[in-house]
mmCIF file of C-alpha atoms and ligand atoms in Angstrom:
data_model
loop_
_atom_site.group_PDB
_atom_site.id
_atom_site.type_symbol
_atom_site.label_atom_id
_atom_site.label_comp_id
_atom_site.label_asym_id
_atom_site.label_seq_id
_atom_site.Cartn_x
_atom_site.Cartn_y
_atom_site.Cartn_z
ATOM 1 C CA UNK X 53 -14.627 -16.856 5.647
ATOM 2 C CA UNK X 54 -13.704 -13.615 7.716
ATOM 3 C CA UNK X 55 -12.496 -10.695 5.350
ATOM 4 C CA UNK X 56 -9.090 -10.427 4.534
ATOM 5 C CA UNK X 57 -7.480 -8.159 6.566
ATOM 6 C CA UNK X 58 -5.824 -5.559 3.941
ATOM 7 C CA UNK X 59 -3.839 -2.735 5.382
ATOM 8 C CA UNK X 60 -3.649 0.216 2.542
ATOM 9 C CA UNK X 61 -0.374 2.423 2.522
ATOM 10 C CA UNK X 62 -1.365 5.628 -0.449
ATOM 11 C CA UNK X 63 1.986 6.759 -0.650
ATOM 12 C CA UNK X 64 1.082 10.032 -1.198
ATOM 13 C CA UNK X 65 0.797 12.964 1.726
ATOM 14 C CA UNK X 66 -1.527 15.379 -0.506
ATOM 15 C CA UNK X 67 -4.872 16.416 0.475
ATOM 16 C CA UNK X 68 -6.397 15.624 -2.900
ATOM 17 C CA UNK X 69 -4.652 12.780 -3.701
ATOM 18 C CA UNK X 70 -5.363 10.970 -6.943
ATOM 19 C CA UNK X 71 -3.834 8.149 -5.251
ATOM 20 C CA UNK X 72 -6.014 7.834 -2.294
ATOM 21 C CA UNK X 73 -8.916 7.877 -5.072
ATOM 22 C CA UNK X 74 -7.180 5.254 -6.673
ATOM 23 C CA UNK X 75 -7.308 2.996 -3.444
ATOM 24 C CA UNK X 76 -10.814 3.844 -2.489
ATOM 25 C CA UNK X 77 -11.829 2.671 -5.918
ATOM 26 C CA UNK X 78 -9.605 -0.707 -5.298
ATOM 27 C CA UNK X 79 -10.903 -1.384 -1.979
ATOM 28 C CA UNK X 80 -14.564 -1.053 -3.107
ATOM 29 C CA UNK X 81 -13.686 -3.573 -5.939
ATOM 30 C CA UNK X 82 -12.382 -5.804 -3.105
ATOM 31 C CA UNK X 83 -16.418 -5.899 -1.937
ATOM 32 C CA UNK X 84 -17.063 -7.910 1.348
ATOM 33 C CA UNK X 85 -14.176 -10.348 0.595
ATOM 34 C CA UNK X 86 -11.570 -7.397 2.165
ATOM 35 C CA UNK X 87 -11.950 -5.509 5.704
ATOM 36 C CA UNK X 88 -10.068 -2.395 4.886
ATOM 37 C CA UNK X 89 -7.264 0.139 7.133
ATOM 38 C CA UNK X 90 -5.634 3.112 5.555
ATOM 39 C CA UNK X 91 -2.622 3.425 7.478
ATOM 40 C CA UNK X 92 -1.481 6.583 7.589
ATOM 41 C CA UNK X 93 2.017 7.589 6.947
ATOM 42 C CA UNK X 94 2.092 11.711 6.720
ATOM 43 C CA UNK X 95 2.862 12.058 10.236
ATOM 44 C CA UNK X 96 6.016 9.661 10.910
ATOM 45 C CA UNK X 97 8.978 11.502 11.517
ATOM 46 C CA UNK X 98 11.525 11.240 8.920
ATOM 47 C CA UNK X 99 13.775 8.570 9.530
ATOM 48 C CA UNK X 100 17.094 8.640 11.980
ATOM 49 C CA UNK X 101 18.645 6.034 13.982
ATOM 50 C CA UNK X 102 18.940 8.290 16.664
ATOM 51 C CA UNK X 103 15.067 8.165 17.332
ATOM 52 C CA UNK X 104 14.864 4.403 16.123
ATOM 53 C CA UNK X 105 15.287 2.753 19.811
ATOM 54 C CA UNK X 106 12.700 1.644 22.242
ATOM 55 C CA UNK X 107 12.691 4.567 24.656
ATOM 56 C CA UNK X 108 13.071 7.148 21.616
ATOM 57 C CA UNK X 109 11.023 5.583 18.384
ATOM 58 C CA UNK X 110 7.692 7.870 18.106
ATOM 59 C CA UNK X 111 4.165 6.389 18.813
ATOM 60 C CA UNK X 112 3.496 6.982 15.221
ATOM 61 C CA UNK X 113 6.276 4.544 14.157
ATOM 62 C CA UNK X 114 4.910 2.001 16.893
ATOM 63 C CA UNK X 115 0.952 2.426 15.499
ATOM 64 C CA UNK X 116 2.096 2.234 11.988
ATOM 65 C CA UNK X 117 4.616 -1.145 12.789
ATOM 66 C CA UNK X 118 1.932 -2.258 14.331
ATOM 67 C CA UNK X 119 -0.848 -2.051 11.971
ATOM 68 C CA UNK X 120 1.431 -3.067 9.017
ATOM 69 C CA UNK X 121 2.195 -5.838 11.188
ATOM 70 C CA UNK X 122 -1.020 -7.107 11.904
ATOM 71 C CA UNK X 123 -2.401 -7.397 8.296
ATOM 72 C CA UNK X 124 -3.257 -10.352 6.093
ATOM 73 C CA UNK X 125 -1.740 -8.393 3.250
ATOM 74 C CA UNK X 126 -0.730 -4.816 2.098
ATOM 75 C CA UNK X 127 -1.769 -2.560 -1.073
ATOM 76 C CA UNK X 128 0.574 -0.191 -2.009
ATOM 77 C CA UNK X 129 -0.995 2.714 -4.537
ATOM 78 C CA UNK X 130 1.566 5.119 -5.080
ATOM 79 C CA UNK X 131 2.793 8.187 -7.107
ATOM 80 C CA UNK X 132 5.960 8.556 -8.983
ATOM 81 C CA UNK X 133 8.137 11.089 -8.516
ATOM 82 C CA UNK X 134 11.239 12.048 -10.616
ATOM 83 C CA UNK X 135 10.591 8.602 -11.514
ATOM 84 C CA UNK X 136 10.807 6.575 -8.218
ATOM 85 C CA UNK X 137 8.465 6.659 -5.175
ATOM 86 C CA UNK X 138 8.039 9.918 -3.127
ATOM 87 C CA UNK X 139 9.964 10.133 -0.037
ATOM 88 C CA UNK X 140 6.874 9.786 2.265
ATOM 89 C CA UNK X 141 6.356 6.334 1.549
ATOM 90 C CA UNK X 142 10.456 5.295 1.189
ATOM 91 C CA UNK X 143 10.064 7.125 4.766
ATOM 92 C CA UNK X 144 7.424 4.882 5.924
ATOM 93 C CA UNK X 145 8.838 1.459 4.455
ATOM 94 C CA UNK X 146 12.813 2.566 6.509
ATOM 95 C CA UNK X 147 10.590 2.266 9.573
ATOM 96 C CA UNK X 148 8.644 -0.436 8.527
ATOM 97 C CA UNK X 149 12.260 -2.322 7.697
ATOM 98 C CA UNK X 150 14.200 -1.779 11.269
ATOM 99 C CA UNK X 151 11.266 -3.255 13.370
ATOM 100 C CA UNK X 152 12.954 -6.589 13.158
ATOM 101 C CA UNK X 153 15.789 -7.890 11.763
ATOM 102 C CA UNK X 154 15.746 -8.890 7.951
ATOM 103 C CA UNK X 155 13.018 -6.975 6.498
ATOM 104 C CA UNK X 156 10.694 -6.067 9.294
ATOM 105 C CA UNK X 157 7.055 -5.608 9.264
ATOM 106 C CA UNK X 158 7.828 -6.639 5.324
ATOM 107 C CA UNK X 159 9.205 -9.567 5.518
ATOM 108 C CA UNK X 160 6.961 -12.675 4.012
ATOM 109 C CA UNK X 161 3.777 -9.773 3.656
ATOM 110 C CA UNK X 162 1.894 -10.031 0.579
ATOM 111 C CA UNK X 163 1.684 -7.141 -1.330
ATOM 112 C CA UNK X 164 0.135 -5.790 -4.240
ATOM 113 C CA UNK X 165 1.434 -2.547 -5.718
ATOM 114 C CA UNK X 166 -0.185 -0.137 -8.253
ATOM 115 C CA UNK X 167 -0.282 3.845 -8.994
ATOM 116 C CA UNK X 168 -1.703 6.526 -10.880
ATOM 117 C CA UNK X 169 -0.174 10.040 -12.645
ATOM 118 C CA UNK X 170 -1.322 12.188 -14.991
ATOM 119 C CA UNK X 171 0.862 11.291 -16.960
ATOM 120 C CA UNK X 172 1.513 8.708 -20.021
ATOM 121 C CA UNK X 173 3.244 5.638 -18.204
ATOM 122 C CA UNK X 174 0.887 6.175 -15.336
ATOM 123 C CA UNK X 175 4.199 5.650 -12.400
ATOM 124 C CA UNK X 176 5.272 2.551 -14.330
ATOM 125 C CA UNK X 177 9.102 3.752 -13.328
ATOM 126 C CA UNK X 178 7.581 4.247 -9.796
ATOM 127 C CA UNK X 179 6.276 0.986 -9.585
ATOM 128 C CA UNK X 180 9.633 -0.670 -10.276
ATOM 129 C CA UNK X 181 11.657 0.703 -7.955
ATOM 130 C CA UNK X 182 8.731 0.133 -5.420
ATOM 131 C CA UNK X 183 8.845 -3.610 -6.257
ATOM 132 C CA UNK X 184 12.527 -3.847 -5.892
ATOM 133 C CA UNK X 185 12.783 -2.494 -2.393
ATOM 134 C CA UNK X 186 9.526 -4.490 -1.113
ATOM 135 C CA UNK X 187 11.208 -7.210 -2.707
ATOM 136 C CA UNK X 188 14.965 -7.027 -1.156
ATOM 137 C CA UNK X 189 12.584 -6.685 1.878
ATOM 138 C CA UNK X 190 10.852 -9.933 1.813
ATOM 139 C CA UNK X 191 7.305 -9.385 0.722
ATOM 140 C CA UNK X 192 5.918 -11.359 -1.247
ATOM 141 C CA UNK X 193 4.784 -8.940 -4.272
ATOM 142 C CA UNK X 194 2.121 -9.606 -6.647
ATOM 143 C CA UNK X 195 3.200 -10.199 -10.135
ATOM 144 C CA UNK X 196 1.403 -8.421 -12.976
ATOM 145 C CA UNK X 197 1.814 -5.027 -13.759
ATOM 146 C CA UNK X 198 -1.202 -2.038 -13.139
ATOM 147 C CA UNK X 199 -0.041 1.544 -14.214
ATOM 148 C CA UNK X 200 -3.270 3.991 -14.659
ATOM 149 C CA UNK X 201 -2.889 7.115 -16.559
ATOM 150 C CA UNK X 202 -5.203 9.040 -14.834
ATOM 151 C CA UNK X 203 -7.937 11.209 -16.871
ATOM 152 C CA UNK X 204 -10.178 13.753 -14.807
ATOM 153 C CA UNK X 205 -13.428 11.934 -14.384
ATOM 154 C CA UNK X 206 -11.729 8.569 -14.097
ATOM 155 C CA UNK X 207 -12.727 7.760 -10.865
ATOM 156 C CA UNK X 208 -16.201 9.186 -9.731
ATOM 157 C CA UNK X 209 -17.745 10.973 -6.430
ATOM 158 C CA UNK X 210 -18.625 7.680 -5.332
ATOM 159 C CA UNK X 211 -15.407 6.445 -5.848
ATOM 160 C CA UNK X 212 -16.505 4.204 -9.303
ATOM 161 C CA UNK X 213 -14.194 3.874 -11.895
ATOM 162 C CA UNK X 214 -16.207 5.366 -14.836
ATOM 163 C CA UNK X 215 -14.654 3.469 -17.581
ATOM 164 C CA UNK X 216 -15.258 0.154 -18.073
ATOM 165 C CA UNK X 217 -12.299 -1.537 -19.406
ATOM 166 C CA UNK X 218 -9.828 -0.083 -16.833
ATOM 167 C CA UNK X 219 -12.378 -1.200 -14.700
ATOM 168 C CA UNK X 220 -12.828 -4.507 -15.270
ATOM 169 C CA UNK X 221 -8.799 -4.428 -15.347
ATOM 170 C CA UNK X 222 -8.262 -3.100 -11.940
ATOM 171 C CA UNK X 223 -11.169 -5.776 -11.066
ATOM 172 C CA UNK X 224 -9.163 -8.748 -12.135
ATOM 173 C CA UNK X 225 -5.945 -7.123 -10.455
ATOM 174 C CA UNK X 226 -7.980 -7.317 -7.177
ATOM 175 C CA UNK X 227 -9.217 -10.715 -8.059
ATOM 176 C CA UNK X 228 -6.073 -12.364 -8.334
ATOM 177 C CA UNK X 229 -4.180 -10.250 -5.425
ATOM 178 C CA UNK X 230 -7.047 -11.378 -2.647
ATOM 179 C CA UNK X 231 -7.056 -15.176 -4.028
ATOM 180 C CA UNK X 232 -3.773 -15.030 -3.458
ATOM 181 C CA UNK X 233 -3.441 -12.946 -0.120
ATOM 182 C CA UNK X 234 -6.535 -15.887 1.251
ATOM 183 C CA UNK X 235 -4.936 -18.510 0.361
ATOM 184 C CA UNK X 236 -1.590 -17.140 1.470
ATOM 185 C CA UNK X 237 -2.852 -16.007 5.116
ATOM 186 C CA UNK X 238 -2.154 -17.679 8.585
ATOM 187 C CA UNK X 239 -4.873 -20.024 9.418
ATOM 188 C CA UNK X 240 -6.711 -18.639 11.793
ATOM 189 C CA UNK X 241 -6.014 -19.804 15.541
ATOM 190 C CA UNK X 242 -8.626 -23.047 16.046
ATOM 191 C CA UNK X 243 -11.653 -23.173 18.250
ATOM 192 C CA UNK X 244 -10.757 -24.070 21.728
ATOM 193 C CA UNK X 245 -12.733 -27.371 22.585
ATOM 194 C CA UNK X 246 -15.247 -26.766 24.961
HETATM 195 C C1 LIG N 229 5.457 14.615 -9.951
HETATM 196 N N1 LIG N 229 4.633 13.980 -10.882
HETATM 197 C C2 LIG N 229 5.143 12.959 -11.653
HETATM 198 N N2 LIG N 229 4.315 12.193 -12.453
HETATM 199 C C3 LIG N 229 4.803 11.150 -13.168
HETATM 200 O O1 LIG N 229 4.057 10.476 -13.859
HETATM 201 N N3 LIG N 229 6.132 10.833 -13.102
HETATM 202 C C4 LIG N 229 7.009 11.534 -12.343
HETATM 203 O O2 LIG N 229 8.179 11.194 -12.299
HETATM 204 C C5 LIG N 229 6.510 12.627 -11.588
HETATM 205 N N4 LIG N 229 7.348 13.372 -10.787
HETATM 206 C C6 LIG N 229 6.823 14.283 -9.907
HETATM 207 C C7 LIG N 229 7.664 14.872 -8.959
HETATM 208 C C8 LIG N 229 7.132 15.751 -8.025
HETATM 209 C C9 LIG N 229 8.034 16.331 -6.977
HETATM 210 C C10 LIG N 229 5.758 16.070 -8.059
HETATM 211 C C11 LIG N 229 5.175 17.011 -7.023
HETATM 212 C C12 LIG N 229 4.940 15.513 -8.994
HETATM 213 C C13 LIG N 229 3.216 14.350 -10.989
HETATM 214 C C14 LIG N 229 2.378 13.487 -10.064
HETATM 215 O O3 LIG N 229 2.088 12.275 -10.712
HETATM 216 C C15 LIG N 229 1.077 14.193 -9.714
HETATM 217 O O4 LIG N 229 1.383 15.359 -8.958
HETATM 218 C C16 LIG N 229 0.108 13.301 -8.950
HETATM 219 O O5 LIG N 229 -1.130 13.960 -8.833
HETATM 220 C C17 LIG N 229 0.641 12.952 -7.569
HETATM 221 O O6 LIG N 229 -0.162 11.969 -6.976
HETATM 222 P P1 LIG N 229 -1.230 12.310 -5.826
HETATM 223 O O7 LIG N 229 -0.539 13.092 -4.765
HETATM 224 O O8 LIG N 229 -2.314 13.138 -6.508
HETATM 225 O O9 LIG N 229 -1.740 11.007 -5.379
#
């Protein structure tokens, strides 16, 4: 079967980002079974309806639409800040909303969404508020619940998680989010007969 096409959104716009660890580590779990993009959302403008038109809406906006668009299925690893999602990625999902009507490049995508802090909850207040919007939107978002308290070391050079329980964890998250996103996908278009 030809990899799942998974289009990974880090919602986070820092250089170091624990997050973008976080999803290299996820997507290497994913093995052969996943053909991954990290779409980048750092350089789309923030959001106005002035610019949100066909002659005005930035090339960013278009590439990132587009590559949203075209996925089997999304991962969304994320930060929390003040306890909801930083305004990069609320940025990105606005655009993502007003491609189309209802819900945009959202609507009827599978998702899976997950997030690491420092600190004790690991963006488990993040995560919610990230659910509700992507649901309101349409996706279709994995149930289960993956909140990683990040420790330094956690995730090495290699980008292996180190320890083995939260790996095997985030292994089973990944397990159950691609045999859902396969058997969720659109067929692929048949052979023409010769
Ligand atoms: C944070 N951080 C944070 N952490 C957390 O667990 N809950 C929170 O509500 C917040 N709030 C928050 C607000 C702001 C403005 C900043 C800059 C930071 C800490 C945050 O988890 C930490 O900086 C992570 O390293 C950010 O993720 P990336 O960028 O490393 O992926």
């Amino acid at each position: 079967m030809n990899p799942l096409k998974l289009a990974v959104i880090v919602g986070s716009n820092r250089r170091d980002s624990l997050n973008r660890k976080l999803a290299e580590a996820l997507v290497r779990l994913g093995g052969n079974r996943v053909a991954a993009h990290f779409v980048r959302i750092d350089d789309l403008a923030m959001y106005s309806i002035d610019i949100d038109s066909d002659q005005d809406r930035p090339e960013a906006v278009r590439r990132f639409n587009r590559e949203v668009s075209e996925a089997d299925a999304v991962l969304v690893v994320t930060p929390e800040f003040n306890r909801s999602i930083p305004a990069v990625l609320k940025n990105a999902i606005d655009w993502g909303s007003r491609a189309a009507p209802r819900g945009g490049v959202w609507r009827g995508k599978v998702a899976a969404i997950t997030g690491t802090s420092p600190g004790a909850i690991g963006t488990a207040v993040g995560q919610q508020h990230l659910r509700q919007i992507l649901g309101v939107l349409g996706s279709l978002v994995m149930g289960g619940e993956a909140y990683i308290s990040f420790k330094p070391g956690l995730i090495d050079e290699d980008g292996t998680i180190t320890d083995e329980s939260t790996r095997d964890f985030l292994q089973a998250y990944m397990d159950d989010f691609l045999a859902v996103a396969e058997k969720l996908r659109a067929p692929a278009p048949a052979a023409r007969a010769a």
